[in-house]
Amino acid sequence: MTAQEHEREREAQTTPTVLIVGAGLGGLMLAMLLERIDVSYLILERASELRSLGSAMTMGASILPVFEQLGLLEEINKISLPVDKADFYNSRIEKIGCICGNNRKTTGYSNHLFSRPKLHQILLKHVQPHKIQLNKKVVRIEEVSNKVYIHCADNSTFQGDIVVGADGAYSSVRKSLFAQMKLKDILPRKDEDSLEIGYSSLVGVTSPQDPEIFPQLKDPFSHFSQVIGDDTRSWGLASMADNEVSWLLSYQVTPSESKARMQQGRGTGWSMSTDSESNNVDMMIKEFRDLPSPWGGTMGDFFDKTPKNQITKVFLEEKMFTTWYHGRTVLLGDACHKMLPSGGQGAVNAMQDAVVLANCIYYMKGRDLEDFTAAFKEYHRQRYPCAKAQYIRSHNIAKYMSGQSWSERIIRYVIFNWVPSWVHANGYAQSVEYRPQIAWLPLVENRGTWPVKPQDEPQQLLTVEYADDAKARSA
């Protein structure tokens, strides 16, 4: 046997076949990374078309180094605008506060705001189309004879070594996994609790607009303007690249309303504005149409300039699950930690999950169950405390960005009037000091003044022999 044949045989023995459920940002990031290290994968997506839902999102120093490693940072710059501050107004469009600060000096990167679907398209370009199958609704997952099988609603079945549940807050993979664990009486009790809905929202992105009508579009940075109403409503605007405007309408949901919605099965995450729910969308638009815009005029001025297929309805939930893996199944993104979007960390943490999970798969020494268990355990060890910290941070940010209770109004007043800007800047820098990078590529150095946490590699998964192989592959 030649050296090349031996290497191919070794790779076949140690490289698993990964079934990724969900073609969102986290699932696509994982697929793109597996593509780079020649790990076999297949994405199963329940939707009939590949379309990213949502409107504006932000990314900063906690994930941009990964895009720099991949040579995609310039593409991110092209679709985005830097956002250095958020302005807040009351219902009379009187400014009540501002969270300001250019973080480039402290963190090495500007915070970028852009259209979520555009990021989805960037990632999608780096995944082979034939490795994505649509209309695949997962019904059941089972492990048989050292393999894992996914059974779908259309009676199709797929076989692999690992299943990655990247299918969102109402994950079918998590549901199947937890059902199996519950039968074995090994599922933690708190993981049986439902997600808690915090807000009911509607988001949209306008077609390109005239900067002469909306002068905010003339600036080379994003204007983020949030209005906090006198009741449970809040609404806002953000300028984006290509003269587009993102808007958000939101109702705060009480704990009793959240519980009722979940019992009725109404908490379904992101969903398109289809005919079946168009009445609810139209009603919400009607209720917000005549409200004053922070940029002048009314919110209806922006609704009328938004294509229907760019409007998305969503219940904004939160839930931190303690169980992320069992057997040959592992969860990623919203499937294991659903965050409120106020902190801009939901998609970022899903992509960080993908990076760390790919690193752990890269360093695995085999594809037996014990190898997967060791890799998943290491993935959970690295990611859980960091994701939990961002979950808490996102929950707290929502309090002063949109909260309507008396205590939340007090918190907002204190933050806007008593907390110095340097405290906000240092708080943000601290929140992005954790920056997991791709282990097999040269690491991006810290260019900011704020220190970052050292790269955490899963060295305990390595044998001496495999460590040498990994170094050779890296070279």
Coordinates of C-alpha atoms in Angstrom, one line a residue:
M1 CA 0.0 0.0 0.0
T2 CA 1.4 3.4 -1.0
A3 CA 1.6 6.3 1.4
Q4 CA -1.2 8.1 -0.5
E5 CA -3.4 5.0 -0.3
H6 CA -2.7 4.7 3.4
E7 CA -3.6 8.4 4.0
R8 CA -6.9 8.0 2.1
E9 CA -7.7 4.9 4.1
R10 CA -6.9 6.7 7.4
E11 CA -9.1 9.6 6.3
A12 CA -12.0 7.2 5.5
Q13 CA -11.7 5.7 8.9
T14 CA -11.6 8.9 10.8
T15 CA -13.8 11.3 8.8
P16 CA -17.5 11.1 9.6
T17 CA -20.5 11.7 7.5
V18 CA -22.4 14.6 8.9
L19 CA -26.2 15.2 8.4
I20 CA -27.0 18.8 9.1
V21 CA -30.7 19.6 9.6
G22 CA -31.4 23.3 8.8
A23 CA -29.9 25.6 6.1
G24 CA -29.8 28.7 8.3
L25 CA -26.7 30.7 9.0
G26 CA -25.4 28.2 11.6
G27 CA -26.0 25.2 9.4
L28 CA -24.5 26.8 6.3
M29 CA -21.4 28.0 8.3
L30 CA -20.8 24.4 9.5
A31 CA -21.3 23.0 6.0
M32 CA -18.8 25.6 4.6
L33 CA -16.2 24.6 7.2
L34 CA -16.7 20.9 6.6
E35 CA -16.3 21.5 2.9
R36 CA -12.9 23.0 3.7
I37 CA -11.6 19.9 5.5
D38 CA -13.2 17.4 3.1
V39 CA -15.7 16.0 5.6
S40 CA -18.7 14.5 3.9
Y41 CA -22.0 16.3 4.8
L42 CA -25.6 16.7 3.6
I43 CA -28.0 19.5 4.6
L44 CA -31.7 18.7 5.0
E45 CA -34.0 21.7 4.9
R46 CA -37.7 21.6 5.6
A47 CA -38.6 24.7 3.5
S48 CA -39.4 24.3 -0.2
E49 CA -37.0 27.1 -1.1
L50 CA -33.8 28.5 0.3
R51 CA -34.6 31.8 1.7
S52 CA -33.3 33.6 4.8
L53 CA -36.0 35.2 6.9
G54 CA -35.5 38.4 8.9
S55 CA -34.2 41.9 8.2
A56 CA -31.2 43.6 9.8
M57 CA -28.5 42.0 11.9
T58 CA -25.1 43.0 13.2
M59 CA -21.7 41.4 13.5
G60 CA -18.6 42.6 15.2
A61 CA -15.3 41.4 16.6
S62 CA -16.6 38.2 18.1
I63 CA -17.2 36.6 14.6
L64 CA -15.5 38.8 12.0
P65 CA -12.1 37.2 12.5
V66 CA -13.6 34.0 11.2
F67 CA -14.7 35.7 8.0
E68 CA -11.3 37.2 7.7
Q69 CA -9.7 33.7 8.0
L70 CA -12.0 32.5 5.2
G71 CA -11.2 35.5 3.0
L72 CA -14.8 36.8 3.1
L73 CA -14.3 40.0 5.1
E74 CA -14.4 42.1 2.0
E75 CA -17.7 40.6 1.0
I76 CA -19.1 41.5 4.4
N77 CA -17.9 45.1 4.1
K78 CA -19.6 45.4 0.7
I79 CA -23.1 44.5 2.1
S80 CA -22.9 46.4 5.3
L81 CA -22.5 49.8 7.0
P82 CA -20.7 50.4 10.3
V83 CA -23.0 51.2 13.2
D84 CA -21.5 53.2 16.1
K85 CA -24.6 54.2 18.0
A86 CA -28.3 53.6 18.7
D87 CA -30.7 56.5 19.3
F88 CA -33.8 56.1 21.4
Y89 CA -37.0 58.2 21.3
N90 CA -40.3 58.4 23.2
S91 CA -43.6 58.2 21.4
R92 CA -43.5 62.0 20.7
I93 CA -40.1 61.5 18.9
E94 CA -38.2 63.3 21.7
K95 CA -34.8 61.8 22.1
I96 CA -34.4 60.1 25.5
G97 CA -31.0 58.6 25.1
C98 CA -28.2 57.2 23.0
I99 CA -25.8 54.3 23.3
C100 CA -22.7 55.6 21.5
G101 CA -19.1 54.6 20.8
N102 CA -16.9 53.6 17.9
N103 CA -15.5 50.3 19.1
R104 CA -12.9 49.8 16.3
K105 CA -10.0 51.1 18.5
T106 CA -10.8 48.8 21.4
T107 CA -11.9 45.7 19.5
G108 CA -10.1 46.0 16.2
Y109 CA -13.3 45.9 14.2
S110 CA -16.3 48.1 13.6
N111 CA -19.7 46.7 14.3
H112 CA -21.4 46.1 11.0
L113 CA -25.2 46.2 10.2
F114 CA -26.6 44.6 7.1
S115 CA -29.4 42.6 5.6
R116 CA -29.5 39.0 7.0
P117 CA -30.6 37.5 3.7
K118 CA -27.4 39.0 2.1
L119 CA -25.2 37.2 4.6
H120 CA -27.2 34.0 3.9
Q121 CA -26.4 34.4 0.2
I122 CA -22.7 34.8 0.9
L123 CA -22.5 31.6 2.9
L124 CA -24.7 29.7 0.4
K125 CA -22.3 30.4 -2.4
H126 CA -19.7 28.3 -0.6
V127 CA -21.9 25.2 -0.2
Q128 CA -22.4 22.8 -3.1
P129 CA -26.0 22.9 -4.2
H130 CA -26.3 19.2 -4.6
K131 CA -25.5 18.8 -0.9
I132 CA -28.7 20.6 0.1
Q133 CA -32.1 18.8 -0.1
L134 CA -35.3 20.8 0.4
N135 CA -38.8 19.7 1.6
K136 CA -37.2 17.4 4.2
K137 CA -39.2 17.7 7.4
V138 CA -37.6 15.5 10.1
V139 CA -40.0 13.2 11.9
R140 CA -37.8 10.9 13.8
I141 CA -34.1 10.1 14.4
E142 CA -32.8 6.7 15.5
E143 CA -29.4 5.1 16.0
V144 CA -28.9 1.5 14.7
S145 CA -25.7 -0.5 14.4
N146 CA -23.2 2.4 14.8
K147 CA -25.2 4.6 12.4
V148 CA -27.8 7.3 12.8
Y149 CA -30.9 7.6 10.6
I150 CA -33.1 10.5 9.9
H151 CA -36.7 9.7 8.8
C152 CA -38.6 12.5 7.0
A153 CA -42.2 13.2 6.5
D154 CA -42.0 12.3 2.8
N155 CA -40.8 8.7 3.8
S156 CA -37.2 9.4 2.8
T157 CA -34.4 8.2 5.1
F158 CA -30.9 9.4 5.4
Q159 CA -27.9 7.6 7.0
G160 CA -24.8 9.2 8.6
D161 CA -22.4 9.1 11.5
I162 CA -23.5 12.4 13.1
V163 CA -26.7 14.5 13.1
V164 CA -26.4 18.2 13.8
G165 CA -29.7 19.9 14.7
A166 CA -29.3 23.4 13.3
D167 CA -33.1 23.7 12.7
G168 CA -34.0 26.6 14.9
A169 CA -35.9 27.3 18.1
Y170 CA -38.6 24.7 17.4
S171 CA -36.0 22.1 16.4
S172 CA -37.4 18.8 15.2
V173 CA -34.0 17.2 16.0
R174 CA -34.2 18.5 19.6
K175 CA -37.7 17.2 19.9
S176 CA -36.8 13.7 18.8
L177 CA -33.6 13.7 20.9
F178 CA -35.3 14.9 24.0
A179 CA -38.2 12.4 23.5
Q180 CA -35.6 9.5 23.4
M181 CA -33.8 10.9 26.5
K182 CA -37.0 11.3 28.4
L183 CA -37.9 7.6 27.8
K184 CA -34.5 6.7 29.3
D185 CA -35.2 9.2 32.2
I186 CA -32.0 11.1 31.5
L187 CA -33.4 14.4 30.3
P188 CA -32.9 17.2 32.8
R189 CA -36.3 18.5 34.1
K190 CA -35.7 22.1 33.1
D191 CA -35.1 21.1 29.5
E192 CA -38.7 20.0 29.3
D193 CA -40.0 23.6 29.8
S194 CA -41.2 25.5 26.8
L195 CA -39.6 28.6 25.4
E196 CA -40.8 31.9 26.8
I197 CA -42.1 34.4 24.3
G198 CA -40.9 37.9 25.1
Y199 CA -42.2 39.9 22.0
S200 CA -44.4 39.6 19.0
S201 CA -42.8 41.3 16.1
L202 CA -43.0 42.2 12.4
V203 CA -39.9 43.1 10.4
G204 CA -39.3 44.3 6.9
V205 CA -36.8 45.7 4.4
T206 CA -37.8 48.4 1.9
S207 CA -36.7 48.5 -1.7
P208 CA -33.8 51.0 -2.3
Q209 CA -35.0 54.5 -1.4
D210 CA -34.1 58.1 -2.5
P211 CA -31.5 59.7 -0.2
E212 CA -33.0 63.1 -0.9
I213 CA -36.2 61.9 0.8
F214 CA -34.4 60.1 3.6
P215 CA -31.1 62.0 4.2
Q216 CA -30.0 59.4 6.7
L217 CA -29.1 57.2 3.7
K218 CA -26.4 59.7 2.6
D219 CA -24.1 58.9 5.5
P220 CA -21.4 56.2 5.2
F221 CA -22.7 54.7 8.5
S222 CA -25.9 53.2 9.7
H223 CA -28.6 55.2 11.6
F224 CA -30.3 53.0 14.1
S225 CA -33.4 54.7 15.7
Q226 CA -35.7 53.0 18.2
V227 CA -39.0 54.4 19.5
I228 CA -40.3 53.2 22.8
G229 CA -44.1 53.8 23.0
D230 CA -46.3 54.6 26.0
D231 CA -48.0 51.2 25.9
T232 CA -46.5 47.8 25.0
R233 CA -45.5 48.9 21.5
S234 CA -42.0 49.8 20.2
W235 CA -40.9 50.5 16.6
G236 CA -37.7 51.5 14.8
L237 CA -35.7 52.0 11.7
A238 CA -32.1 51.3 10.5
S239 CA -30.4 52.4 7.3
M240 CA -28.5 49.8 5.4
A241 CA -26.3 49.5 2.4
D242 CA -27.7 50.0 -1.1
N243 CA -30.2 52.7 0.3
E244 CA -32.4 50.1 1.9
V245 CA -34.2 50.7 5.2
S246 CA -35.0 48.0 7.8
W247 CA -38.0 48.4 10.1
L248 CA -39.2 46.7 13.2
L249 CA -42.6 46.7 15.0
S250 CA -42.9 45.0 18.3
Y251 CA -45.3 44.2 21.1
Q252 CA -44.1 43.1 24.5
V253 CA -45.8 39.9 25.6
T254 CA -46.7 39.3 29.2
P255 CA -45.7 36.0 30.9
S256 CA -49.4 34.9 30.9
E257 CA -49.8 35.7 27.2
S258 CA -46.6 33.9 26.5
K259 CA -47.8 30.8 28.2
A260 CA -51.2 30.9 26.5
R261 CA -49.5 31.3 23.0
M262 CA -47.2 28.3 23.7
Q263 CA -50.1 26.2 24.8
Q264 CA -52.0 27.1 21.6
G265 CA -48.9 26.2 19.6
R266 CA -48.6 29.8 18.3
G267 CA -45.0 30.2 19.1
T268 CA -43.5 29.1 15.8
G269 CA -40.4 31.2 15.3
W270 CA -39.7 33.0 12.0
S271 CA -42.3 32.7 9.3
M272 CA -43.0 34.2 5.9
S273 CA -45.9 36.5 5.4
T274 CA -48.1 34.0 3.7
D275 CA -51.7 34.2 2.7
S276 CA -52.7 32.1 5.7
E277 CA -51.5 34.7 8.1
S278 CA -51.8 37.8 6.0
N279 CA -54.7 39.1 8.1
N280 CA -52.6 39.1 11.2
V281 CA -49.8 40.9 9.4
D282 CA -52.2 43.5 7.9
M283 CA -53.7 44.1 11.3
M284 CA -50.3 44.8 12.9
I285 CA -49.3 47.1 10.0
K286 CA -52.6 48.9 10.4
E287 CA -52.0 49.4 14.1
F288 CA -48.5 50.9 13.5
R289 CA -49.2 52.7 10.2
D290 CA -50.0 56.2 11.6
L291 CA -47.3 56.1 14.4
P292 CA -44.6 58.8 13.9
S293 CA -41.3 57.7 12.4
P294 CA -38.1 58.8 14.1
W295 CA -37.0 60.0 10.6
G296 CA -40.1 62.2 10.0
G297 CA -43.4 61.3 8.6
T298 CA -45.1 58.0 9.7
M299 CA -44.1 54.4 9.7
G300 CA -46.6 53.8 6.9
D301 CA -44.2 55.6 4.6
F302 CA -41.8 52.7 5.0
F303 CA -44.5 49.9 4.9
D304 CA -45.7 51.2 1.5
K305 CA -42.1 50.9 0.1
T306 CA -41.6 47.3 1.3
P307 CA -42.2 44.3 -1.0
K308 CA -44.5 41.8 0.6
N309 CA -41.9 39.0 0.4
Q310 CA -39.6 41.2 2.5
I311 CA -42.0 41.2 5.5
T312 CA -41.5 38.6 8.2
K313 CA -43.6 37.9 11.3
V314 CA -41.9 36.4 14.3
F315 CA -42.4 35.7 18.0
L316 CA -39.2 36.6 19.8
E317 CA -38.6 33.8 22.4
E318 CA -35.8 32.9 24.7
K319 CA -34.6 29.6 26.3
M320 CA -31.2 28.3 27.4
F321 CA -31.1 24.5 27.2
T322 CA -28.6 22.5 29.2
T323 CA -28.6 19.5 27.0
W324 CA -26.8 20.0 23.7
Y325 CA -25.9 16.5 22.7
H326 CA -26.5 12.8 23.3
G327 CA -25.3 9.7 21.4
R328 CA -24.6 10.7 17.8
T329 CA -26.8 13.9 17.8
V330 CA -25.7 17.4 18.7
L331 CA -27.5 20.7 18.6
L332 CA -26.4 24.1 17.3
G333 CA -27.7 27.7 17.4
D334 CA -31.3 28.4 18.3
A335 CA -31.9 24.7 18.8
C336 CA -29.9 24.8 22.0
H337 CA -29.8 28.5 23.0
K338 CA -32.6 30.8 21.7
M339 CA -31.7 34.5 22.5
L340 CA -33.7 37.6 22.1
P341 CA -32.3 39.6 19.1
S342 CA -31.7 42.8 21.1
G343 CA -28.1 42.0 21.7
G344 CA -27.5 41.0 18.1
Q345 CA -26.1 37.7 19.3
G346 CA -28.4 34.9 18.1
A347 CA -26.9 34.3 14.6
V348 CA -23.4 35.2 15.8
N349 CA -23.5 32.5 18.5
A350 CA -24.9 30.0 16.0
M351 CA -21.9 30.6 13.8
Q352 CA -19.5 30.4 16.8
D353 CA -21.1 27.1 17.5
A354 CA -20.4 26.0 14.0
V355 CA -16.7 27.0 14.3
V356 CA -16.1 25.2 17.6
L357 CA -18.0 22.1 16.5
A358 CA -16.0 22.0 13.2
N359 CA -12.8 22.3 15.2
C360 CA -13.8 19.4 17.4
I361 CA -14.7 17.3 14.4
Y362 CA -11.4 18.2 12.8
Y363 CA -9.5 16.9 15.8
M364 CA -11.4 13.7 16.3
K365 CA -9.2 10.6 16.2
G366 CA -11.9 8.2 15.0
R367 CA -15.7 7.9 14.3
D368 CA -16.8 5.5 17.0
L369 CA -19.4 6.6 19.5
E370 CA -16.8 7.4 22.2
D371 CA -15.0 9.7 19.7
F372 CA -18.2 11.6 19.0
T373 CA -19.0 11.8 22.7
A374 CA -15.6 13.2 23.5
A375 CA -15.9 15.8 20.6
F376 CA -19.5 16.8 21.7
K377 CA -18.4 17.1 25.3
E378 CA -15.5 19.4 24.4
Y379 CA -17.8 21.4 22.1
H380 CA -20.3 21.9 25.0
R381 CA -17.5 22.7 27.4
Q382 CA -16.2 25.5 25.2
R383 CA -19.4 27.0 24.1
Y384 CA -22.0 26.6 26.9
P385 CA -20.6 29.2 29.4
C386 CA -20.0 31.7 26.6
A387 CA -23.4 31.2 25.0
K388 CA -25.1 31.5 28.4
A389 CA -23.3 34.8 29.1
Q390 CA -24.6 36.2 25.8
Y391 CA -28.1 34.8 26.5
I392 CA -28.2 36.8 29.8
R393 CA -26.7 39.9 28.1
S394 CA -29.3 39.8 25.3
H395 CA -32.1 39.4 27.9
N396 CA -30.9 42.5 29.8
I397 CA -30.4 44.6 26.6
A398 CA -34.0 43.9 25.7
K399 CA -35.1 45.5 29.0
Y400 CA -33.7 48.9 28.1
M401 CA -34.3 48.7 24.3
S402 CA -37.9 47.7 24.4
G403 CA -39.1 46.9 27.9
Q404 CA -42.3 48.6 29.0
S405 CA -42.6 47.6 32.7
W406 CA -42.0 50.2 35.4
S407 CA -38.7 48.5 36.4
E408 CA -37.5 48.3 32.8
R409 CA -38.3 52.0 32.4
I410 CA -36.2 52.8 35.5
I411 CA -33.3 50.7 34.2
R412 CA -33.5 52.5 30.9
Y413 CA -33.5 55.9 32.6
V414 CA -30.4 55.0 34.7
I415 CA -28.5 53.6 31.6
F416 CA -29.2 56.7 29.5
N417 CA -28.6 59.3 32.2
W418 CA -26.2 58.0 34.7
V419 CA -23.9 55.4 33.0
P420 CA -20.8 57.0 31.3
S421 CA -20.1 56.2 27.7
W422 CA -16.8 54.6 28.6
V423 CA -18.7 52.0 30.6
H424 CA -20.8 51.1 27.6
A425 CA -17.6 50.9 25.4
N426 CA -15.8 48.7 27.9
G427 CA -18.9 46.5 28.4
Y428 CA -19.1 45.9 24.7
A429 CA -15.4 45.2 24.4
Q430 CA -15.7 42.6 27.2
S431 CA -18.6 41.0 25.5
V432 CA -16.5 40.3 22.3
E433 CA -13.3 39.2 24.0
Y434 CA -14.3 35.6 23.3
R435 CA -13.5 35.0 19.6
P436 CA -13.3 31.4 18.6
Q437 CA -11.4 30.9 15.3
I438 CA -10.9 28.1 12.8
A439 CA -8.2 25.9 14.3
W440 CA -6.7 24.7 11.0
L441 CA -6.2 28.1 9.5
P442 CA -3.7 30.8 10.6
L443 CA -5.2 32.8 13.5
V444 CA -6.1 36.5 13.1
E445 CA -4.2 38.6 15.6
N446 CA -5.9 41.0 17.9
R447 CA -5.7 44.5 16.5
G448 CA -7.6 46.2 19.3
T449 CA -6.5 47.6 22.6
W450 CA -8.8 45.3 24.6
P451 CA -7.3 41.9 25.3
V452 CA -9.0 38.8 23.9
K453 CA -9.3 35.3 25.3
P454 CA -6.7 32.8 23.9
Q455 CA -7.9 30.3 21.3
D456 CA -9.3 27.2 23.0
E457 CA -8.4 24.1 21.1
P458 CA -9.7 20.6 22.0
Q459 CA -6.2 19.1 22.7
Q460 CA -7.5 16.5 25.0
L461 CA -9.1 14.7 22.0
L462 CA -5.8 14.1 20.5
T463 CA -3.5 11.1 20.7
V464 CA 0.2 11.8 20.0
E465 CA -0.1 10.0 16.6
Y466 CA -3.2 11.9 15.6
A467 CA -1.7 15.2 16.7
D468 CA 1.1 14.7 14.2
D469 CA -1.4 13.9 11.5
A470 CA -3.4 17.1 12.4
K471 CA -0.3 19.2 12.2
A472 CA 0.6 17.7 8.8
R473 CA -3.0 18.4 7.5
S474 CA -2.7 22.0 8.8
A475 CA 0.6 22.4 7.0

